[in-house]
Amino acid sequence: MITTAEKQDIRKLSLDEMKAFFVAHGEKEYRAKQVYEWIWMKAARDFDQMTNLSLATRELLKENFSFRLLHIDRMQRSADGTIKNAVKLHDGLVVESVLIPHERRITACVSSQVGCSLDCKFCATARLKRMRNLSVDEIYDQVVAIRDQAQLFFGRPLTNIVFMGMGEPLLNYSNVIGAIEKITSQNGLNFASRRITVSTVGIARMIRKMADDDVKFNLAVSLHAALNDTRSSIMPINESNRLQDLADALRYWYSRTKRKVTYEYVVWEGINDSPEHAAALLKFCKVIPCKVNLIEYNTIGDDTFRQASEEVIQSLMQLLERNGITTRIRRSRGKDIDAACGQLANKSG
Ligand code: SAH
């Protein structure tokens, strides 16, 4: 008898591994597809939900596998409708994911790692250090939970997914890709790739890899400065991933995918708001076709970083727009519950 702790998580199996399991146990191969659909398409959480399997087959599965579930430890709702989930993983660690309602869209913002290794000076998650990568099912389950909340609380479907929660998605590449494959698969959530955005600090070699892998989702790069010295001082990753490397990788990305990139830029007073910075940003925007999101700064409780004035932000936007770069100012959501960009840090945990 295998105890629950030793049993393998059924969701770690590929479809082929599941087929092999059934064949090895004298069952029909097509059972694997049925089980796979229950797990990924119908989000079953218990073998007894798999009603098209015989009792004996369900018993066979129960003897050999378990479901490693994550559960929502705490749910907070912001005055603006944003919902933040503290998601407890099977080993007790906690990550956060956020539902952001808009007039016509509902966006899920999901985490890819517990903590983060990148140490961006303006981000609360950086203070947690990286504990571990999330698995495919831990990423997938955050999406399923938010999809269900979208229906429950808003009566509307989930329309967009952004990998802008905790962690650096491109440093957990294979699991992020595995989760996106399941999210977009017909046997999974059948979600459109073009409604998914992966946001990265800009790891050049991984951007090239994504281009080679011919991915179909959107790419966002947290730029925040287009001058090396400034960028290195606020984002240490820039020391090993210079802006030139990033630009080269982005040219490669565009040549392969023909997809625009979105740059995220928070304008901070005295840090990246000078005319030189604006000119450098404009120049960087010529590297490949792009859009710019000027993100509102969410304070993380120290005063090194202060958002630039509305006038400075507006004039940067006008400069970019005059030069043909689509630019949006992204207002924060969920600030009152620390659910906004850069604020995810398990305060509740
Ligand atoms: N590691 C990935 C995804 C997580 S951060 C990345 O760096 O893109 C998601 C976005 O929030 C990034 O653009 C990040 O730079 C931004 N961000 C981080 N801290 C922030 C803060 N305090 N206020 C506003 N945006 C912040």
XYZ file of C-alpha atoms and ligand atoms in Angstrom:
375
model
C 0.000 0.000 0.000
C 1.440 3.374 -1.015
C 0.807 6.177 1.454
C -0.515 9.511 0.256
C 2.778 11.259 0.860
C 4.599 8.811 -1.418
C 2.003 8.724 -4.149
C 2.884 10.567 -7.259
C 0.890 13.648 -8.133
C -1.255 12.556 -11.075
C -0.801 15.947 -12.674
C 2.918 15.415 -13.092
C 2.183 12.767 -15.770
C 2.192 13.542 -19.454
C -0.515 12.040 -21.606
C 1.965 9.440 -22.865
C 3.025 8.475 -19.353
C -0.598 8.073 -18.416
C -1.203 5.847 -21.439
C 1.784 3.721 -20.438
C 0.401 3.426 -16.920
C -2.976 2.170 -18.122
C -1.464 -0.285 -20.589
C 0.881 -1.615 -17.901
C -2.156 -2.223 -15.684
C -4.094 -4.058 -18.364
C -6.454 -1.176 -19.112
C -7.348 0.453 -22.382
C -5.068 3.221 -23.572
C -7.930 5.665 -24.214
C -8.577 5.854 -20.473
C -5.551 8.142 -20.353
C -7.257 10.745 -22.505
C -10.371 10.586 -20.347
C -8.368 11.109 -17.191
C -6.319 13.830 -18.816
C -9.475 15.687 -19.776
C -10.847 15.388 -16.273
C -7.697 16.827 -14.822
C -6.928 19.616 -17.249
C -10.148 20.479 -19.038
C -12.722 19.861 -16.323
C -10.351 20.728 -13.475
C -11.341 17.649 -11.466
C -9.914 17.583 -7.964
C -10.839 14.076 -6.931
C -10.829 10.692 -8.682
C -14.487 10.135 -7.773
C -15.458 13.050 -9.998
C -14.302 10.979 -12.992
C -17.683 9.436 -13.536
C -16.987 7.869 -16.922
C -14.402 5.571 -15.327
C -15.424 2.342 -13.621
C -15.127 2.093 -9.872
C -12.254 -0.350 -10.310
C -10.357 2.082 -12.515
C -10.883 4.881 -10.052
C -9.589 2.617 -7.274
C -6.530 1.796 -9.359
C -5.817 5.509 -9.727
C -6.395 6.197 -6.038
C -3.955 3.441 -5.092
C -1.219 4.898 -7.221
C -1.706 8.637 -7.394
C -2.756 11.645 -5.396
C -3.868 15.182 -6.184
C -1.506 17.775 -4.809
C -3.888 20.632 -4.437
C -3.206 24.194 -3.748
C -5.828 26.096 -1.880
C -6.686 29.712 -1.409
C -5.634 30.522 2.093
C -6.938 34.039 2.096
C -8.901 36.108 -0.363
C -8.997 39.915 -0.143
C -11.200 42.219 -2.174
C -10.218 45.752 -2.995
C -12.653 48.646 -3.137
C -12.028 48.702 -6.926
C -13.076 45.055 -7.288
C -9.574 43.588 -7.529
C -9.213 40.261 -5.743
C -5.938 39.062 -4.259
C -5.473 35.423 -3.407
C -2.874 34.093 -1.036
C -2.402 30.636 -2.470
C -1.028 27.935 -0.193
C 1.038 25.296 -1.954
C 1.230 21.680 -0.857
C 4.503 22.333 1.000
C 3.054 25.252 2.945
C 4.720 28.029 0.942
C 2.476 30.851 -0.208
C 2.311 32.783 -3.481
C -0.126 35.460 -4.551
C -2.306 35.825 -7.592
C -4.653 38.629 -8.523
C -7.933 39.019 -10.416
C -8.227 42.446 -12.030
C -11.672 43.378 -13.336
C -11.952 45.938 -16.138
C -15.009 47.167 -17.926
C -14.703 44.689 -20.736
C -11.954 42.355 -19.554
C -11.041 40.259 -16.568
C -7.331 39.689 -16.152
C -5.579 37.064 -14.049
C -2.132 38.038 -12.810
C -0.272 34.891 -11.805
C 2.982 34.036 -10.072
C 5.691 31.830 -11.542
C 8.068 31.481 -8.583
C 7.895 31.625 -4.807
C 9.838 34.807 -4.160
C 12.275 36.101 -6.754
C 16.037 36.119 -7.288
C 16.329 39.342 -9.245
C 16.527 41.981 -6.551
C 14.907 44.869 -8.442
C 15.174 47.727 -5.979
C 11.603 48.954 -6.374
C 9.781 45.628 -6.043
C 8.430 44.128 -2.832
C 8.716 40.550 -4.082
C 12.497 41.026 -4.365
C 12.718 41.187 -0.594
C 11.505 37.613 -0.279
C 14.410 35.950 -2.132
C 13.666 33.076 -4.405
C 12.470 29.952 -2.613
C 11.539 27.724 -5.536
C 9.958 27.488 -8.942
C 6.269 26.774 -9.247
C 5.300 23.568 -11.025
C 3.089 23.412 -14.097
C 0.007 22.544 -12.078
C 0.681 25.236 -9.466
C 0.681 27.846 -12.217
C -2.300 26.288 -13.971
C -4.322 26.088 -10.757
C -3.916 29.796 -10.057
C -5.552 30.451 -13.420
C -8.369 27.986 -12.786
C -9.069 29.533 -9.372
C -9.295 33.022 -10.898
C -11.415 31.788 -13.784
C -13.867 30.414 -11.216
C -13.798 33.659 -9.227
C -14.496 35.640 -12.406
C -17.670 33.625 -12.910
C -18.654 33.623 -9.269
C -18.131 37.288 -8.480
C -18.595 38.954 -11.862
C -20.577 36.449 -13.911
C -18.066 36.912 -16.696
C -15.335 34.795 -18.241
C -11.642 35.313 -17.690
C -10.300 37.115 -20.773
C -6.584 37.782 -20.179
C -3.681 36.229 -18.311
C -0.501 38.075 -17.396
C 2.602 36.538 -15.853
C 3.258 39.590 -13.728
C 2.875 38.150 -10.264
C 5.745 36.965 -8.129
C 8.897 35.703 -9.777
C 10.651 35.847 -13.115
C 8.796 33.628 -15.595
C 11.787 33.180 -17.889
C 13.832 31.712 -15.042
C 11.172 29.018 -14.679
C 10.784 28.684 -18.399
C 9.846 25.047 -18.891
C 7.111 25.091 -16.261
C 5.709 28.395 -17.509
C 5.631 27.028 -21.043
C 4.122 23.762 -19.781
C 1.377 25.661 -17.977
C 0.681 27.860 -21.026
C 0.461 24.754 -23.186
C -2.196 23.327 -20.883
C -3.995 26.664 -20.589
C -4.187 26.994 -24.376
C -4.719 23.334 -25.228
C -8.064 22.048 -26.384
C -7.728 19.422 -23.665
C -7.063 22.200 -21.188
C -8.735 25.594 -20.906
C -8.711 26.280 -24.654
C -7.588 29.835 -23.916
C -6.253 32.018 -26.757
C -2.456 32.478 -26.676
C -2.748 36.063 -27.869
C -4.551 36.896 -24.647
C -1.584 35.767 -22.565
C 1.353 38.062 -21.748
C 4.621 36.986 -20.207
C 6.466 39.828 -18.512
C 10.207 39.580 -18.037
C 12.991 41.593 -16.600
C 14.578 41.011 -20.022
C 16.823 37.970 -19.983
C 18.339 38.112 -23.451
C 19.162 34.439 -23.952
C 15.657 33.394 -22.897
C 14.024 35.909 -25.234
C 16.006 34.276 -28.048
C 14.881 30.870 -26.872
C 11.247 31.944 -26.884
C 11.675 33.197 -30.428
C 13.197 29.849 -31.442
C 10.341 28.035 -29.745
C 7.928 30.053 -31.852
C 5.730 30.969 -28.911
C 2.415 32.652 -29.657
C 1.850 34.718 -26.542
C 2.765 38.366 -25.972
C 6.037 39.574 -24.575
C 6.402 42.439 -22.127
C 9.755 43.708 -20.922
C 10.193 45.626 -17.679
C 12.506 48.281 -19.031
C 12.272 51.151 -16.503
C 15.416 52.785 -17.896
C 17.103 52.820 -21.294
C 20.484 53.993 -19.980
C 22.735 51.212 -18.680
C 23.988 52.940 -15.546
C 20.543 53.821 -14.302
C 19.089 50.468 -15.203
C 21.896 48.586 -13.460
C 21.425 50.648 -10.325
C 17.759 49.732 -9.994
C 17.762 46.313 -11.716
C 20.945 44.313 -10.995
C 20.115 41.892 -13.833
C 21.228 44.665 -16.176
C 24.843 44.100 -15.168
C 24.902 40.761 -16.960
C 22.161 41.603 -19.495
C 23.150 44.945 -20.935
C 20.674 46.981 -22.925
C 22.617 46.193 -26.114
C 22.157 42.439 -25.470
C 18.502 43.029 -24.761
C 18.130 45.050 -27.979
C 19.834 42.290 -30.004
C 17.614 39.645 -28.468
C 14.532 41.736 -29.215
C 15.591 42.191 -32.848
C 15.892 38.426 -33.062
C 12.491 38.016 -31.384
C 10.859 40.338 -33.890
C 12.578 38.775 -36.880
C 11.250 35.366 -35.868
C 7.810 36.127 -34.442
C 6.825 39.452 -36.014
C 5.251 40.298 -32.687
C 5.507 43.699 -31.036
C 6.906 43.979 -27.551
C 5.440 46.041 -24.729
C 7.831 47.984 -22.514
C 6.906 48.659 -18.928
C 8.307 51.864 -17.517
C 7.637 53.396 -14.128
C 8.676 57.049 -14.064
C 10.504 57.937 -10.852
C 11.424 61.413 -9.807
C 15.148 62.042 -10.097
C 15.873 58.492 -11.285
C 14.655 57.987 -14.846
C 12.621 61.109 -15.592
C 15.205 63.436 -17.158
C 15.187 64.533 -20.828
C 18.223 62.240 -21.407
C 16.233 59.302 -20.118
C 13.276 60.242 -22.288
C 15.534 60.467 -25.358
C 17.129 57.111 -24.518
C 13.710 55.513 -24.099
C 12.574 56.893 -27.433
C 15.715 55.542 -29.086
C 15.194 52.129 -27.517
C 11.629 52.153 -28.810
C 13.010 52.249 -32.354
C 14.749 48.878 -31.903
C 11.632 46.925 -32.864
C 7.930 47.810 -33.121
C 6.635 48.311 -29.613
C 4.124 49.801 -27.238
C 4.908 51.488 -23.953
C 3.002 51.155 -20.703
C 3.866 53.870 -18.228
C 3.012 52.130 -14.981
C 1.958 53.971 -11.902
C 4.396 53.366 -9.062
C 3.120 51.459 -6.078
C 5.011 52.336 -3.016
C 6.695 49.507 -1.168
C 7.350 51.412 1.995
C 10.619 53.258 1.479
C 11.236 56.657 0.008
C 14.067 55.988 -2.416
C 11.463 55.768 -5.144
C 8.829 58.407 -5.695
C 6.612 58.616 -8.717
C 7.347 61.519 -11.023
C 4.762 64.279 -11.305
C 1.758 63.978 -13.580
C 3.239 66.685 -15.877
C 6.479 64.754 -16.357
C 4.580 61.559 -17.110
C 2.258 63.341 -19.537
C 5.133 64.975 -21.371
C 6.945 61.651 -21.710
C 3.770 60.150 -23.091
C 3.394 63.004 -25.560
C 6.993 62.677 -26.722
C 6.499 58.970 -27.396
C 3.123 59.450 -29.055
C 4.457 62.241 -31.279
C 7.035 59.770 -32.481
C 4.438 57.165 -33.311
C 4.827 54.960 -30.226
C 1.519 53.845 -28.729
C 1.734 54.749 -25.073
C -0.680 54.066 -22.232
C -0.639 55.130 -18.643
C -1.510 52.137 -16.503
C -3.256 53.136 -13.339
C -2.824 50.887 -10.389
C -5.452 48.516 -9.183
C -5.868 46.907 -5.808
C -3.459 49.195 -3.975
C -5.505 49.162 -0.774
C -4.914 45.418 -0.411
C -1.268 45.454 -1.611
C -2.296 43.655 -4.772
C -0.788 46.108 -7.249
C 2.344 45.485 -9.367
C 5.403 45.079 -7.231
C 3.471 44.817 -3.982
C 3.077 41.059 -3.842
C 5.010 39.990 -0.808
C 2.860 37.779 1.358
C 2.073 40.371 3.937
C -0.827 38.199 4.948
C 1.320 35.105 5.249
N 9.713 39.427 -13.184
C 8.780 39.880 -14.168
C 7.324 39.846 -13.742
C 6.963 40.401 -12.371
S 6.839 42.128 -12.111
C 9.164 41.251 -14.644
O 10.089 41.836 -14.095
O 8.577 41.736 -15.607
C 5.527 42.756 -13.028
C 5.702 44.242 -13.330
O 5.566 45.074 -12.163
C 7.082 44.554 -13.878
O 7.007 45.422 -14.957
C 7.742 45.222 -12.714
O 8.832 45.995 -13.104
C 6.612 46.010 -12.137
N 6.835 46.472 -10.779
C 7.623 45.926 -9.838
N 7.576 46.646 -8.698
C 6.715 47.667 -8.941
C 6.213 48.739 -8.135
N 6.579 48.875 -6.867
N 5.328 49.587 -8.696
C 4.924 49.419 -9.975
N 5.345 48.422 -10.758
C 6.242 47.570 -10.249
